[in-house]
């Protein structure tokens, strides 16, 4: 008979879960020997990456445990912990992995029986599940977001579920999906300038500017929303697994460049001019077709001509014009 | 990087289940490990000296200790590192006892688990960082919550050390449960005679501010202090002006207010003294019963006879609830207990006959300043009872609650004595499970009362019936004589179990104190830091417990604890400063993208985004409570909690899963 050899990793908050686990020991209770507990300050601190990492490194299952609802010692960290685990469960399910490999449960420091019962039940459930494929070698990145993606991608690839991943968006802080109103977007590129993670980028040829968006890099920070002059962008804090895993970098807008009618330098897109045309026409429709350098020259020239005219027509003195 | 590993036997506590030598030997294979050993008691002086010596001799700069729970000795070993000029946060503590050897029995597997845990700790230790600390001042002022005998004693002890104390109680008088008693066991001395002088001392002590009808609303830690918000409910009487002349009570037309102070025995006026010697010595008006206050809400102006007739103008209907916030350097929780409500035990018919009482109510009748002026009467007839039965362990040591109330046996003996003293011909029964009379003079007391002719029935009644003739029928199997008996008595006193007060749960959450457990289930009695060695300290540094707040206790034990709590609190307050690690969440500005996810989830609003164009998260270190929730949502891993960084946790996971787990067939 071979003895039990699977590991189950548990992230237990220092305030309640870890204390309950201690108390279970002090009260002579039992829970399965597979359990390996890692102490966290608050269950809310449990990074989803840590949970995934547990599975990747070969733990059969991972649980997150914290204080009772409404009794978190840090406000609502336990709520965040539960959200994190539910988020991961949805992700696992979307890539075809039984979400039962991970769980969360909550009890107070004075509830060792509840802790050991929940742990025992979870371990029993997990041990009956098939072993997850070993993807350790496929995960290499040290970057948090990249590693997170690599793990999910590796599982989906090995399990052959990449093609049919569920596309339903999953809400989560730290992820973002933009929607761009193509009628409003003028391809000015301001969003790309302010995007910190290069989720939005531009590609330019001599005649075109193309706008690209990579969902897997987006953090939902809304810098693009603040940058956009035409309020064309909306951001939702959610992850769309398919484009996320595919690292899709898709074009969401693009426009022809316009060359300066005087010097020939490219200075705007057609849509930008369309957008600002009305304002400029109030001043002088002619300058719309000029780049910003030529526009200044033209305005200066116009002013000098106007001054000369005013003086010559005796409408103003030289002093007044100056 | 040189790591030293120290595995504790804890006598046989760990070594009995874990092959500690094997663990210490195996980890030597790890190239990170410079030194590794096992030792019988790592926490002993020689164990601590060993670590210090090894640090000195081998130059190890990270220490892994595998022993009990870090909650017990992490601090001990951090001090060892500190003394050896190593940053105390270069310690990684492995729980091999509470979470391994005490849970499991299979030596081979427990040893493997220990190895996993230690391997994880080694990998994590290799990535630990130094954390420095800052010294904070501690305000020399203590808050004592609950002014029963424990709270009063703690306040007096602190005040005598020249520490300012605010003593609060939710009741209109201080004194707590003890003030309601007539006699105290085992000496039968008068409760009022020994308590009321202390109540007076506390009230008049220049260092003590007594606030009645006051409760805690919230508490925030601020460096070494607690910023506590209190609310004082209106008394509608100016304490300083009241001369306790009883004029108002004479004029008050409301007569049927149940005497809540004595658990509903007897009635009072709407303006009343909680009891004759209550402190502060001023009447109080119950707004739920006062005609004027009840009608004032509806815009009607009625009665006010007390106000009109008070010779000193003490009645003040304009009082409003008063909120105030103060800084305290230490908190003592002496919140006491409530009686278990026995009405859920249907077969005992509590509530279906006025003659079935709790032992508390029964005892209050002996109090000369109590609801019956000290006369024991059968409530239904208001005549002396001819027979009385005490039922022990109601809601204690049973399916409802596993724990013992600690005072029930001796309390019933005392009440049996008082009954026989008042009416020597009364037939007295005590139905008990075990008579537990442990304590100085208790066994002698028991013997004395046995000799008075009390009938001891060894058994817990299965049924208490209200009979047609007004008597109460008790069905009980006396296991001492193997006989099923039916006792007919005039009165029954149920010795109900002690429970935490109903506010205990809220108060413990406000101050971050853990609940206790009984038979694996949570009870809101406050948990001590260590059941033997730190009985009055709690997990929340600076919060101490005294009396029945932590478990059922006698007056003797409560007073001892109060003195201990005062002593513990005084150590903190007199030092005047504490050192706290600077371990607030940290931001790597270069990689922070200013997405604001951390700001969104921070439960304490400790994070804000700074910068006009490139926004970067900024953590206010004095507001951050170090929960780490921010780090869990950060998309770039730019905000991290020191000691719980991903670069520390992930290696730990790798370390504890690295080794092949295959075991030889047994």
PDB file of C-alpha atoms in Angstrom, chain A residues 2-169:
ATOM      1  CA  UNK A   2       1.394   3.327  -1.046  1.00  0.00           C
ATOM      2  CA  UNK A   3       0.929   6.169   1.360  1.00  0.00           C
ATOM      3  CA  UNK A   4      -0.775   9.425   0.467  1.00  0.00           C
ATOM      4  CA  UNK A   5       1.462  11.729  -1.486  1.00  0.00           C
ATOM      5  CA  UNK A   6      -0.511  14.675  -2.771  1.00  0.00           C
ATOM      6  CA  UNK A   7      -0.027  18.159  -1.427  1.00  0.00           C
ATOM      7  CA  UNK A   8      -2.740  20.699  -0.770  1.00  0.00           C
ATOM      8  CA  UNK A   9      -1.635  24.282  -0.206  1.00  0.00           C
ATOM      9  CA  UNK A  10      -3.668  26.551   2.014  1.00  0.00           C
ATOM     10  CA  UNK A  11      -3.322  30.311   2.306  1.00  0.00           C
ATOM     11  CA  UNK A  12      -4.530  31.102   5.808  1.00  0.00           C
ATOM     12  CA  UNK A  13      -4.960  34.566   7.250  1.00  0.00           C
ATOM     13  CA  UNK A  14      -3.001  35.259  10.399  1.00  0.00           C
ATOM     14  CA  UNK A  15      -6.052  36.581  12.218  1.00  0.00           C
ATOM     15  CA  UNK A  16      -8.543  33.740  11.972  1.00  0.00           C
ATOM     16  CA  UNK A  17      -7.795  30.813   9.667  1.00  0.00           C
ATOM     17  CA  UNK A  18      -4.215  30.306  10.825  1.00  0.00           C
ATOM     18  CA  UNK A  19      -5.299  30.706  14.445  1.00  0.00           C
ATOM     19  CA  UNK A  20      -8.125  28.195  13.925  1.00  0.00           C
ATOM     20  CA  UNK A  21      -5.644  25.752  12.385  1.00  0.00           C
ATOM     21  CA  UNK A  22      -3.403  26.212  15.429  1.00  0.00           C
ATOM     22  CA  UNK A  23      -6.335  25.708  17.744  1.00  0.00           C
ATOM     23  CA  UNK A  24      -7.299  22.535  15.900  1.00  0.00           C
ATOM     24  CA  UNK A  25      -3.853  21.236  16.788  1.00  0.00           C
ATOM     25  CA  UNK A  26      -4.165  22.384  20.367  1.00  0.00           C
ATOM     26  CA  UNK A  27      -7.600  20.736  20.648  1.00  0.00           C
ATOM     27  CA  UNK A  28      -6.393  17.398  19.283  1.00  0.00           C
ATOM     28  CA  UNK A  29      -8.435  17.617  16.089  1.00  0.00           C
ATOM     29  CA  UNK A  30      -7.397  16.074  12.792  1.00  0.00           C
ATOM     30  CA  UNK A  31      -7.303  17.203   9.207  1.00  0.00           C
ATOM     31  CA  UNK A  32      -5.541  15.530   6.296  1.00  0.00           C
ATOM     32  CA  UNK A  33      -1.755  15.403   6.315  1.00  0.00           C
ATOM     33  CA  UNK A  34      -1.644  16.660   2.728  1.00  0.00           C
ATOM     34  CA  UNK A  35      -2.221  20.183   3.966  1.00  0.00           C
ATOM     35  CA  UNK A  36       0.624  22.705   3.704  1.00  0.00           C
ATOM     36  CA  UNK A  37      -0.341  26.036   5.199  1.00  0.00           C
ATOM     37  CA  UNK A  38       1.161  29.368   4.178  1.00  0.00           C
ATOM     38  CA  UNK A  39       0.477  32.251   6.538  1.00  0.00           C
ATOM     39  CA  UNK A  40      -0.811  35.510   5.070  1.00  0.00           C
ATOM     40  CA  UNK A  41      -1.612  38.707   6.967  1.00  0.00           C
ATOM     41  CA  UNK A  42      -5.189  38.885   5.673  1.00  0.00           C
ATOM     42  CA  UNK A  43      -6.918  36.511   3.284  1.00  0.00           C
ATOM     43  CA  UNK A  44      -7.369  39.539   1.010  1.00  0.00           C
ATOM     44  CA  UNK A  45      -3.633  39.573   0.383  1.00  0.00           C
ATOM     45  CA  UNK A  46      -3.782  36.215  -1.391  1.00  0.00           C
ATOM     46  CA  UNK A  47      -2.708  37.026  -4.918  1.00  0.00           C
ATOM     47  CA  UNK A  48      -4.563  34.978  -7.569  1.00  0.00           C
ATOM     48  CA  UNK A  49      -1.134  34.279  -9.031  1.00  0.00           C
ATOM     49  CA  UNK A  50      -0.073  32.555  -5.786  1.00  0.00           C
ATOM     50  CA  UNK A  51      -3.071  30.253  -6.013  1.00  0.00           C
ATOM     51  CA  UNK A  52      -2.325  29.376  -9.623  1.00  0.00           C
ATOM     52  CA  UNK A  53       1.348  28.987  -8.758  1.00  0.00           C
ATOM     53  CA  UNK A  54       0.384  26.392  -6.170  1.00  0.00           C
ATOM     54  CA  UNK A  55      -1.320  24.297  -8.860  1.00  0.00           C
ATOM     55  CA  UNK A  56       1.528  24.850 -11.307  1.00  0.00           C
ATOM     56  CA  UNK A  57       4.130  23.766  -8.783  1.00  0.00           C
ATOM     57  CA  UNK A  58       2.304  20.509  -8.305  1.00  0.00           C
ATOM     58  CA  UNK A  59      -0.107  20.994  -5.416  1.00  0.00           C
ATOM     59  CA  UNK A  60      -3.255  18.992  -6.071  1.00  0.00           C
ATOM     60  CA  UNK A  61      -5.463  21.764  -4.763  1.00  0.00           C
ATOM     61  CA  UNK A  62      -5.278  25.200  -3.163  1.00  0.00           C
ATOM     62  CA  UNK A  63      -7.563  26.766  -0.585  1.00  0.00           C
ATOM     63  CA  UNK A  64      -7.781  30.291   0.755  1.00  0.00           C
ATOM     64  CA  UNK A  65      -9.148  30.750   4.238  1.00  0.00           C
ATOM     65  CA  UNK A  66      -9.944  33.844   6.274  1.00  0.00           C
ATOM     66  CA  UNK A  67     -12.256  35.354   8.851  1.00  0.00           C
ATOM     67  CA  UNK A  68     -16.033  35.067   8.979  1.00  0.00           C
ATOM     68  CA  UNK A  69     -18.075  37.408   6.759  1.00  0.00           C
ATOM     69  CA  UNK A  70     -18.275  40.870   8.414  1.00  0.00           C
ATOM     70  CA  UNK A  71     -15.522  39.881  10.844  1.00  0.00           C
ATOM     71  CA  UNK A  72     -12.431  40.614   8.780  1.00  0.00           C
ATOM     72  CA  UNK A  73      -9.790  42.271  10.928  1.00  0.00           C
ATOM     73  CA  UNK A  74      -8.942  44.504   7.978  1.00  0.00           C
ATOM     74  CA  UNK A  75     -12.333  45.748   6.862  1.00  0.00           C
ATOM     75  CA  UNK A  76     -13.312  43.538   3.967  1.00  0.00           C
ATOM     76  CA  UNK A  77     -10.193  41.620   2.942  1.00  0.00           C
ATOM     77  CA  UNK A  78     -12.128  38.364   3.230  1.00  0.00           C
ATOM     78  CA  UNK A  79     -14.616  39.657   0.662  1.00  0.00           C
ATOM     79  CA  UNK A  80     -11.736  40.356  -1.721  1.00  0.00           C
ATOM     80  CA  UNK A  81     -10.307  36.917  -1.028  1.00  0.00           C
ATOM     81  CA  UNK A  82     -13.580  35.283  -1.938  1.00  0.00           C
ATOM     82  CA  UNK A  83     -13.812  37.465  -5.054  1.00  0.00           C
ATOM     83  CA  UNK A  84     -10.286  36.445  -6.066  1.00  0.00           C
ATOM     84  CA  UNK A  85     -11.077  32.758  -5.688  1.00  0.00           C
ATOM     85  CA  UNK A  86     -14.368  33.100  -7.568  1.00  0.00           C
ATOM     86  CA  UNK A  87     -12.540  34.986 -10.314  1.00  0.00           C
ATOM     87  CA  UNK A  88     -10.015  32.155 -10.584  1.00  0.00           C
ATOM     88  CA  UNK A  89     -12.761  29.538 -10.532  1.00  0.00           C
ATOM     89  CA  UNK A  90     -14.407  31.232 -13.510  1.00  0.00           C
ATOM     90  CA  UNK A  91     -11.076  31.396 -15.334  1.00  0.00           C
ATOM     91  CA  UNK A  92     -10.347  27.730 -14.680  1.00  0.00           C
ATOM     92  CA  UNK A  93     -13.804  26.755 -15.809  1.00  0.00           C
ATOM     93  CA  UNK A  94     -13.419  28.838 -18.955  1.00  0.00           C
ATOM     94  CA  UNK A  95     -10.283  26.938 -19.939  1.00  0.00           C
ATOM     95  CA  UNK A  96     -11.871  23.594 -19.194  1.00  0.00           C
ATOM     96  CA  UNK A  97     -10.474  22.914 -15.705  1.00  0.00           C
ATOM     97  CA  UNK A  98     -12.769  21.793 -12.934  1.00  0.00           C
ATOM     98  CA  UNK A  99     -12.972  24.799 -10.569  1.00  0.00           C
ATOM     99  CA  UNK A 100     -13.073  22.432  -7.597  1.00  0.00           C
ATOM    100  CA  UNK A 101      -9.269  22.407  -7.478  1.00  0.00           C
ATOM    101  CA  UNK A 102      -9.457  25.664  -5.582  1.00  0.00           C
ATOM    102  CA  UNK A 103     -11.781  26.926  -2.907  1.00  0.00           C
ATOM    103  CA  UNK A 104     -12.232  29.443  -0.128  1.00  0.00           C
ATOM    104  CA  UNK A 105     -13.826  29.084   3.264  1.00  0.00           C
ATOM    105  CA  UNK A 106     -14.147  31.375   6.211  1.00  0.00           C
ATOM    106  CA  UNK A 107     -14.300  30.834   9.945  1.00  0.00           C
ATOM    107  CA  UNK A 108     -13.290  32.640  13.100  1.00  0.00           C
ATOM    108  CA  UNK A 109     -10.208  32.011  15.202  1.00  0.00           C
ATOM    109  CA  UNK A 110     -12.513  30.281  17.660  1.00  0.00           C
ATOM    110  CA  UNK A 111     -13.832  27.743  15.159  1.00  0.00           C
ATOM    111  CA  UNK A 112     -11.192  25.022  14.815  1.00  0.00           C
ATOM    112  CA  UNK A 113     -13.845  22.397  14.192  1.00  0.00           C
ATOM    113  CA  UNK A 114     -15.249  24.301  11.229  1.00  0.00           C
ATOM    114  CA  UNK A 115     -11.737  24.822   9.891  1.00  0.00           C
ATOM    115  CA  UNK A 116     -10.731  21.186  10.130  1.00  0.00           C
ATOM    116  CA  UNK A 117     -14.079  20.014   8.707  1.00  0.00           C
ATOM    117  CA  UNK A 118     -13.862  22.363   5.714  1.00  0.00           C
ATOM    118  CA  UNK A 119     -10.242  21.394   5.123  1.00  0.00           C
ATOM    119  CA  UNK A 120     -11.022  17.698   5.379  1.00  0.00           C
ATOM    120  CA  UNK A 121     -13.947  18.025   2.949  1.00  0.00           C
ATOM    121  CA  UNK A 122     -11.913  20.034   0.470  1.00  0.00           C
ATOM    122  CA  UNK A 123      -8.943  17.668   0.535  1.00  0.00           C
ATOM    123  CA  UNK A 124     -11.255  14.699   0.070  1.00  0.00           C
ATOM    124  CA  UNK A 125     -12.930  16.390  -2.917  1.00  0.00           C
ATOM    125  CA  UNK A 126      -9.653  17.395  -4.531  1.00  0.00           C
ATOM    126  CA  UNK A 127      -8.025  14.002  -4.115  1.00  0.00           C
ATOM    127  CA  UNK A 128     -10.827  12.413  -6.101  1.00  0.00           C
ATOM    128  CA  UNK A 129     -10.126  14.702  -9.064  1.00  0.00           C
ATOM    129  CA  UNK A 130      -7.719  13.701 -11.851  1.00  0.00           C
ATOM    130  CA  UNK A 131      -4.244  15.187 -11.713  1.00  0.00           C
ATOM    131  CA  UNK A 132      -3.743  18.412 -13.587  1.00  0.00           C
ATOM    132  CA  UNK A 133      -1.144  18.324 -16.367  1.00  0.00           C
ATOM    133  CA  UNK A 134       2.376  19.385 -15.463  1.00  0.00           C
ATOM    134  CA  UNK A 135       3.050  22.721 -17.129  1.00  0.00           C
ATOM    135  CA  UNK A 136       5.910  23.827 -14.902  1.00  0.00           C
ATOM    136  CA  UNK A 137       8.387  23.981 -17.784  1.00  0.00           C
ATOM    137  CA  UNK A 138       6.087  26.092 -19.929  1.00  0.00           C
ATOM    138  CA  UNK A 139       5.887  28.962 -17.456  1.00  0.00           C
ATOM    139  CA  UNK A 140       8.959  31.109 -17.560  1.00  0.00           C
ATOM    140  CA  UNK A 141       8.160  34.781 -17.224  1.00  0.00           C
ATOM    141  CA  UNK A 142       8.910  36.634 -13.979  1.00  0.00           C
ATOM    142  CA  UNK A 143       6.505  39.425 -14.873  1.00  0.00           C
ATOM    143  CA  UNK A 144       3.282  39.126 -12.917  1.00  0.00           C
ATOM    144  CA  UNK A 145       0.802  39.683 -15.725  1.00  0.00           C
ATOM    145  CA  UNK A 146       2.823  37.722 -18.256  1.00  0.00           C
ATOM    146  CA  UNK A 147       3.250  34.774 -15.885  1.00  0.00           C
ATOM    147  CA  UNK A 148      -0.456  34.757 -15.111  1.00  0.00           C
ATOM    148  CA  UNK A 149      -1.182  34.609 -18.828  1.00  0.00           C
ATOM    149  CA  UNK A 150       1.441  31.937 -19.472  1.00  0.00           C
ATOM    150  CA  UNK A 151      -0.055  29.667 -16.824  1.00  0.00           C
ATOM    151  CA  UNK A 152      -3.582  29.886 -18.225  1.00  0.00           C
ATOM    152  CA  UNK A 153      -2.316  29.551 -21.760  1.00  0.00           C
ATOM    153  CA  UNK A 154      -0.192  26.519 -20.934  1.00  0.00           C
ATOM    154  CA  UNK A 155      -3.109  24.739 -19.277  1.00  0.00           C
ATOM    155  CA  UNK A 156      -5.435  25.544 -22.172  1.00  0.00           C
ATOM    156  CA  UNK A 157      -2.832  24.415 -24.699  1.00  0.00           C
ATOM    157  CA  UNK A 158      -2.012  21.151 -22.959  1.00  0.00           C
ATOM    158  CA  UNK A 159      -5.656  20.371 -22.300  1.00  0.00           C
ATOM    159  CA  UNK A 160      -6.510  21.273 -25.910  1.00  0.00           C
ATOM    160  CA  UNK A 161      -9.188  23.706 -24.809  1.00  0.00           C
ATOM    161  CA  UNK A 162      -7.649  26.842 -26.281  1.00  0.00           C
ATOM    162  CA  UNK A 163     -10.009  26.907 -29.231  1.00  0.00           C
ATOM    163  CA  UNK A 164     -13.190  26.661 -27.231  1.00  0.00           C
ATOM    164  CA  UNK A 165     -12.398  28.929 -24.278  1.00  0.00           C
ATOM    165  CA  UNK A 166     -15.454  30.631 -22.959  1.00  0.00           C
ATOM    166  CA  UNK A 167     -15.635  34.207 -24.156  1.00  0.00           C
ATOM    167  CA  UNK A 168     -17.908  35.501 -21.437  1.00  0.00           C
ATOM    168  CA  UNK A 169     -16.233  38.501 -19.803  1.00  0.00           C
TER     169      UNK A 169
END
